[in-house]
Amino acid sequence: AQSVTQLGSHVSVSEGALVLLRCNYSSSVPPYLFWYVQYPNQGLQLLLKYTSAATLVKGINGFEAEFKKSETSFHLTKPSAHMSDAAEYFCAVSDPFQGAQKLVFGQGTRLTINP
Amino acid sequence: DSGVTQTPKHLITATGQRVTLRCSPRSGDLSVYWYQQSLDQGLQFLIQYYNGEERAKGNILERFSAQQFPDLHSELNLSSLELGDSALYFCASSADTGPDRAFFGQGTRLTVV
């Protein structure tokens, strides 16, 4: 079975500082990996995804993530935080050999940006 | 706006009752996915329909059921409601069976009292 662990349910950074949200996965097969963002009272929006191409994936809003097989990690980063980045972020994994029919989500990390 | 419409946005009901949540997918999308987001369980996949047929099942309780109609909208039926069913229920849709290309609706917040 696949699973995702997001380290830190709450992360707080200052505006302009580096954002680092951690995600480790467990999968018996090479996985597809995703980061989603959820703004208050909104649905989930796909930030970026890894589907076995380049290990460094660039997404929307200046975010990127690097797939590290040796560390089973897919951490999300952004060089300079903006107030509008305050939201909840979810890492997710799926099994491409099962038709990628369902996403398994982490518990989420709430990102707070301090002025 | 993702193009996925969920109604109602909020629902308050009593224990033991039955409710129906509705999802209209993006135009042309054949797959509909239902997810439950609760404080206890986080975000969990419930069920997927593709072009009217059940395609995948996740952690969906027997008290819950879903269907996808010929016009591709989907309904999630929740019965014999318990306090623990209070959650945000999301619908997502995609053109094919790949959830990595899915777009999410804004959710229906269900409160069971």
mmCIF file of N, CA and C in Angstrom, chain B residues 10-87:
data_model
loop_
_atom_site.group_PDB
_atom_site.id
_atom_site.type_symbol
_atom_site.label_atom_id
_atom_site.label_comp_id
_atom_site.label_asym_id
_atom_site.label_seq_id
_atom_site.Cartn_x
_atom_site.Cartn_y
_atom_site.Cartn_z
ATOM 1 N N HIS B 10 -23.201 24.063 1.777
ATOM 2 C CA HIS B 10 -23.277 23.718 3.196
ATOM 3 C C HIS B 10 -24.542 22.911 3.442
ATOM 4 N N LEU B 11 -24.437 21.987 4.390
ATOM 5 C CA LEU B 11 -25.575 21.143 4.721
ATOM 6 C C LEU B 11 -25.490 20.799 6.201
ATOM 7 N N ILE B 12 -26.564 21.072 6.903
ATOM 8 C CA ILE B 12 -26.638 20.701 8.318
ATOM 9 C C ILE B 12 -27.810 19.762 8.481
ATOM 10 N N THR B 13 -27.563 18.620 9.095
ATOM 11 C CA THR B 13 -28.621 17.633 9.250
ATOM 12 C C THR B 13 -28.430 16.881 10.555
ATOM 13 N N ALA B 14 -29.422 16.107 10.925
ATOM 14 C CA ALA B 14 -29.383 15.402 12.203
ATOM 15 C C ALA B 14 -28.884 13.974 12.016
ATOM 16 N N THR B 15 -28.426 13.398 13.110
ATOM 17 C CA THR B 15 -27.995 11.999 13.067
ATOM 18 C C THR B 15 -29.137 11.110 12.619
ATOM 19 N N GLY B 16 -28.798 10.083 11.880
ATOM 20 C CA GLY B 16 -29.782 9.146 11.377
ATOM 21 C C GLY B 16 -30.405 9.532 10.058
ATOM 22 N N GLN B 17 -30.196 10.734 9.626
ATOM 23 C CA GLN B 17 -30.796 11.207 8.386
ATOM 24 C C GLN B 17 -29.992 10.764 7.169
ATOM 25 N N ARG B 18 -30.556 11.070 6.010
ATOM 26 C CA ARG B 18 -29.925 10.754 4.733
ATOM 27 C C ARG B 18 -29.811 12.041 3.923
ATOM 28 N N VAL B 19 -28.677 12.213 3.254
ATOM 29 C CA VAL B 19 -28.486 13.397 2.414
ATOM 30 C C VAL B 19 -27.912 12.973 1.069
ATOM 31 N N THR B 20 -28.076 13.850 0.105
ATOM 32 C CA THR B 20 -27.514 13.635 -1.235
ATOM 33 C C THR B 20 -26.691 14.843 -1.636
ATOM 34 N N LEU B 21 -25.454 14.581 -2.000
ATOM 35 C CA LEU B 21 -24.557 15.629 -2.476
ATOM 36 C C LEU B 21 -24.434 15.492 -3.989
ATOM 37 N N ARG B 22 -24.411 16.627 -4.653
ATOM 38 C CA ARG B 22 -24.411 16.606 -6.105
ATOM 39 C C ARG B 22 -23.145 17.222 -6.673
ATOM 40 N N CYS B 23 -22.697 16.658 -7.777
ATOM 41 C CA CYS B 23 -21.489 17.152 -8.437
ATOM 42 C C CYS B 23 -21.724 17.211 -9.951
ATOM 43 N N SER B 24 -21.448 18.366 -10.527
ATOM 44 C CA SER B 24 -21.463 18.497 -11.980
ATOM 45 C C SER B 24 -20.031 18.655 -12.451
ATOM 46 N N PRO B 25 -19.543 17.709 -13.237
ATOM 47 C CA PRO B 25 -18.141 17.782 -13.661
ATOM 48 C C PRO B 25 -17.917 18.868 -14.703
ATOM 49 N N ARG B 26 -16.665 19.101 -15.002
ATOM 50 C CA ARG B 26 -16.326 20.022 -16.078
ATOM 51 C C ARG B 26 -16.884 19.469 -17.379
ATOM 52 N N SER B 27 -17.206 20.365 -18.284
ATOM 53 C CA SER B 27 -17.744 19.948 -19.560
ATOM 54 C C SER B 27 -16.772 19.007 -20.267
ATOM 55 N N GLY B 28 -17.274 17.839 -20.649
ATOM 56 C CA GLY B 28 -16.454 16.877 -21.379
ATOM 57 C C GLY B 28 -15.716 15.875 -20.505
ATOM 58 N N ASP B 29 -15.667 16.118 -19.192
ATOM 59 C CA ASP B 29 -14.968 15.175 -18.318
ATOM 60 C C ASP B 29 -15.838 13.946 -18.059
ATOM 61 N N LEU B 30 -15.226 12.778 -18.179
ATOM 62 C CA LEU B 30 -15.968 11.528 -18.016
ATOM 63 C C LEU B 30 -15.811 10.919 -16.625
ATOM 64 N N SER B 31 -14.720 11.283 -15.942
ATOM 65 C CA SER B 31 -14.460 10.710 -14.620
ATOM 66 C C SER B 31 -14.892 11.666 -13.523
ATOM 67 N N VAL B 32 -15.478 11.092 -12.497
ATOM 68 C CA VAL B 32 -15.813 11.846 -11.297
ATOM 69 C C VAL B 32 -15.250 11.099 -10.105
ATOM 70 N N TYR B 33 -14.612 11.834 -9.209
ATOM 71 C CA TYR B 33 -14.028 11.266 -7.994
ATOM 72 C C TYR B 33 -14.675 11.947 -6.791
ATOM 73 N N TRP B 34 -14.882 11.200 -5.744
ATOM 74 C CA TRP B 34 -15.379 11.760 -4.484
ATOM 75 C C TRP B 34 -14.332 11.551 -3.398
ATOM 76 N N TYR B 35 -14.085 12.626 -2.641
ATOM 77 C CA TYR B 35 -13.150 12.588 -1.532
ATOM 78 C C TYR B 35 -13.831 13.143 -0.283
ATOM 79 N N GLN B 36 -13.392 12.632 0.861
ATOM 80 C CA GLN B 36 -13.876 13.133 2.145
ATOM 81 C C GLN B 36 -12.698 13.751 2.885
ATOM 82 N N GLN B 37 -12.891 14.955 3.400
ATOM 83 C CA GLN B 37 -11.842 15.605 4.180
ATOM 84 C C GLN B 37 -12.373 15.864 5.586
ATOM 85 N N SER B 38 -11.794 15.177 6.560
ATOM 86 C CA SER B 38 -12.209 15.366 7.937
ATOM 87 C C SER B 38 -10.978 15.604 8.793
ATOM 88 N N LEU B 39 -11.217 16.150 9.983
ATOM 89 C CA LEU B 39 -10.094 16.424 10.885
ATOM 90 C C LEU B 39 -9.422 15.128 11.318
ATOM 91 N N ASP B 40 -10.234 14.090 11.513
ATOM 92 C CA ASP B 40 -9.685 12.820 12.017
ATOM 93 C C ASP B 40 -8.925 12.049 10.946
ATOM 94 N N GLN B 41 -9.520 11.958 9.780
ATOM 95 C CA GLN B 41 -8.995 11.066 8.746
ATOM 96 C C GLN B 41 -8.222 11.776 7.646
ATOM 97 N N GLY B 42 -8.233 13.105 7.660
ATOM 98 C CA GLY B 42 -7.574 13.810 6.573
ATOM 99 C C GLY B 42 -8.376 13.698 5.291
ATOM 100 N N LEU B 43 -7.675 13.731 4.178
ATOM 101 C CA LEU B 43 -8.319 13.714 2.866
ATOM 102 C C LEU B 43 -8.271 12.287 2.329
ATOM 103 N N GLN B 44 -9.437 11.687 2.140
ATOM 104 C CA GLN B 44 -9.492 10.292 1.725
ATOM 105 C C GLN B 44 -10.313 10.122 0.454
ATOM 106 N N PHE B 45 -9.809 9.278 -0.415
ATOM 107 C CA PHE B 45 -10.530 8.923 -1.632
ATOM 108 C C PHE B 45 -11.695 8.003 -1.278
ATOM 109 N N LEU B 46 -12.863 8.295 -1.804
ATOM 110 C CA LEU B 46 -14.033 7.468 -1.546
ATOM 111 C C LEU B 46 -14.337 6.549 -2.730
ATOM 112 N N ILE B 47 -14.568 7.149 -3.888
ATOM 113 C CA ILE B 47 -15.018 6.353 -5.021
ATOM 114 C C ILE B 47 -14.825 7.139 -6.306
ATOM 115 N N GLN B 48 -14.693 6.399 -7.420
ATOM 116 C CA GLN B 48 -14.554 7.003 -8.731
ATOM 117 C C GLN B 48 -15.546 6.368 -9.700
ATOM 118 N N TYR B 49 -16.141 7.195 -10.516
ATOM 119 C CA TYR B 49 -16.968 6.732 -11.625
ATOM 120 C C TYR B 49 -16.380 7.234 -12.928
ATOM 121 N N TYR B 50 -16.473 6.377 -13.933
ATOM 122 C CA TYR B 50 -16.015 6.767 -15.269
ATOM 123 C C TYR B 50 -17.132 6.443 -16.247
ATOM 124 N N ASN B 51 -17.655 7.454 -16.864
ATOM 125 C CA ASN B 51 -18.695 7.312 -17.888
ATOM 126 C C ASN B 51 -19.852 6.427 -17.405
ATOM 127 N N GLY B 52 -20.233 6.656 -16.175
ATOM 128 C CA GLY B 52 -21.410 5.975 -15.647
ATOM 129 C C GLY B 52 -21.129 4.694 -14.886
ATOM 130 N N GLU B 53 -19.895 4.222 -14.939
ATOM 131 C CA GLU B 53 -19.594 2.959 -14.257
ATOM 132 C C GLU B 53 -18.590 3.185 -13.128
ATOM 133 N N GLU B 54 -18.774 2.420 -12.077
ATOM 134 C CA GLU B 54 -17.839 2.498 -10.959
ATOM 135 C C GLU B 54 -16.476 1.993 -11.412
ATOM 136 N N ARG B 55 -15.424 2.776 -11.149
ATOM 137 C CA ARG B 55 -14.100 2.399 -11.635
ATOM 138 C C ARG B 55 -13.148 2.026 -10.507
ATOM 139 N N ALA B 56 -13.251 2.724 -9.394
ATOM 140 C CA ALA B 56 -12.367 2.431 -8.270
ATOM 141 C C ALA B 56 -13.075 2.793 -6.976
ATOM 142 N N LYS B 57 -12.727 2.034 -5.939
ATOM 143 C CA LYS B 57 -13.348 2.249 -4.650
ATOM 144 C C LYS B 57 -12.269 2.434 -3.601
ATOM 145 N N GLY B 58 -12.496 3.387 -2.738
ATOM 146 C CA GLY B 58 -11.552 3.612 -1.655
ATOM 147 C C GLY B 58 -12.197 3.323 -0.323
ATOM 148 N N ASN B 59 -11.976 4.215 0.622
ATOM 149 C CA ASN B 59 -12.484 4.002 1.982
ATOM 150 C C ASN B 59 -13.927 4.472 2.132
ATOM 151 N N ILE B 60 -14.804 3.925 1.350
ATOM 152 C CA ILE B 60 -16.201 4.353 1.398
ATOM 153 C C ILE B 60 -16.995 3.394 2.275
ATOM 154 N N LEU B 61 -17.750 3.966 3.203
ATOM 155 C CA LEU B 61 -18.556 3.163 4.113
ATOM 156 C C LEU B 61 -19.738 2.549 3.371
ATOM 157 N N GLU B 62 -20.237 1.461 3.924
ATOM 158 C CA GLU B 62 -21.399 0.818 3.300
ATOM 159 C C GLU B 62 -22.638 1.706 3.356
ATOM 160 N N ARG B 63 -22.684 2.624 4.313
ATOM 161 C CA ARG B 63 -23.814 3.557 4.431
ATOM 162 C C ARG B 63 -23.783 4.621 3.324
ATOM 163 N N PHE B 64 -22.677 4.680 2.611
ATOM 164 C CA PHE B 64 -22.532 5.670 1.549
ATOM 165 C C PHE B 64 -22.645 4.968 0.198
ATOM 166 N N SER B 65 -23.204 5.665 -0.752
ATOM 167 C CA SER B 65 -23.242 5.134 -2.112
ATOM 168 C C SER B 65 -23.173 6.302 -3.088
ATOM 169 N N ALA B 66 -22.813 5.986 -4.304
ATOM 170 C CA ALA B 66 -22.714 7.033 -5.314
ATOM 171 C C ALA B 66 -23.178 6.493 -6.644
ATOM 172 N N GLN B 67 -23.467 7.388 -7.532
ATOM 173 C CA GLN B 67 -23.770 6.997 -8.906
ATOM 174 C C GLN B 67 -23.445 8.152 -9.835
ATOM 175 N N GLN B 68 -23.262 7.789 -11.096
ATOM 176 C CA GLN B 68 -23.030 8.791 -12.130
ATOM 177 C C GLN B 68 -24.102 8.592 -13.190
ATOM 178 N N PHE B 69 -24.762 9.647 -13.529
ATOM 179 C CA PHE B 69 -25.905 9.604 -14.419
ATOM 180 C C PHE B 69 -25.488 9.783 -15.882
ATOM 181 N N PRO B 70 -26.408 9.476 -16.816
ATOM 182 C CA PRO B 70 -26.056 9.606 -18.244
ATOM 183 C C PRO B 70 -25.542 10.992 -18.638
ATOM 184 N N ASP B 71 -25.998 12.028 -17.935
ATOM 185 C CA ASP B 71 -25.480 13.356 -18.279
ATOM 186 C C ASP B 71 -24.149 13.649 -17.577
ATOM 187 N N LEU B 72 -23.607 12.642 -16.937
ATOM 188 C CA LEU B 72 -22.293 12.613 -16.273
ATOM 189 C C LEU B 72 -22.246 13.302 -14.910
ATOM 190 N N HIS B 73 -23.344 13.910 -14.466
ATOM 191 C CA HIS B 73 -23.288 14.415 -13.102
ATOM 192 C C HIS B 73 -23.322 13.235 -12.133
ATOM 193 N N SER B 74 -22.852 13.485 -10.934
ATOM 194 C CA SER B 74 -22.762 12.403 -9.963
ATOM 195 C C SER B 74 -23.409 12.827 -8.658
ATOM 196 N N GLU B 75 -23.904 11.852 -7.941
ATOM 197 C CA GLU B 75 -24.471 12.087 -6.620
ATOM 198 C C GLU B 75 -23.844 11.137 -5.616
ATOM 199 N N LEU B 76 -23.579 11.672 -4.451
ATOM 200 C CA LEU B 76 -23.073 10.877 -3.332
ATOM 201 C C LEU B 76 -24.162 10.854 -2.278
ATOM 202 N N ASN B 77 -24.642 9.665 -1.963
ATOM 203 C CA ASN B 77 -25.696 9.503 -0.985
ATOM 204 C C ASN B 77 -25.120 9.008 0.332
ATOM 205 N N LEU B 78 -25.428 9.720 1.387
ATOM 206 C CA LEU B 78 -24.941 9.371 2.718
ATOM 207 C C LEU B 78 -26.164 9.087 3.597
ATOM 208 N N SER B 79 -26.227 7.896 4.176
ATOM 209 C CA SER B 79 -27.405 7.545 4.968
ATOM 210 C C SER B 79 -27.013 7.177 6.390
ATOM 211 N N SER B 80 -28.032 7.096 7.238
ATOM 212 C CA SER B 80 -27.843 6.771 8.664
ATOM 213 C C SER B 80 -26.678 7.578 9.230
ATOM 214 N N LEU B 81 -26.767 8.867 9.011
ATOM 215 C CA LEU B 81 -25.636 9.739 9.326
ATOM 216 C C LEU B 81 -25.265 9.714 10.803
ATOM 217 N N GLU B 82 -23.957 9.779 11.020
ATOM 218 C CA GLU B 82 -23.406 9.828 12.367
ATOM 219 C C GLU B 82 -22.618 11.126 12.518
ATOM 220 N N LEU B 83 -22.361 11.480 13.774
ATOM 221 C CA LEU B 83 -21.620 12.721 14.020
ATOM 222 C C LEU B 83 -20.274 12.711 13.294
ATOM 223 N N GLY B 84 -19.661 11.541 13.240
ATOM 224 C CA GLY B 84 -18.351 11.405 12.619
ATOM 225 C C GLY B 84 -18.346 11.577 11.114
ATOM 226 N N ASP B 85 -19.521 11.657 10.523
ATOM 227 C CA ASP B 85 -19.595 11.876 9.077
ATOM 228 C C ASP B 85 -19.458 13.349 8.725
ATOM 229 N N SER B 86 -19.463 14.189 9.733
ATOM 230 C CA SER B 86 -19.263 15.617 9.488
ATOM 231 C C SER B 86 -17.899 15.820 8.828
ATOM 232 N N ALA B 87 -17.902 16.446 7.676
ATOM 233 C CA ALA B 87 -16.667 16.590 6.903
ATOM 234 C C ALA B 87 -16.938 17.478 5.705
#
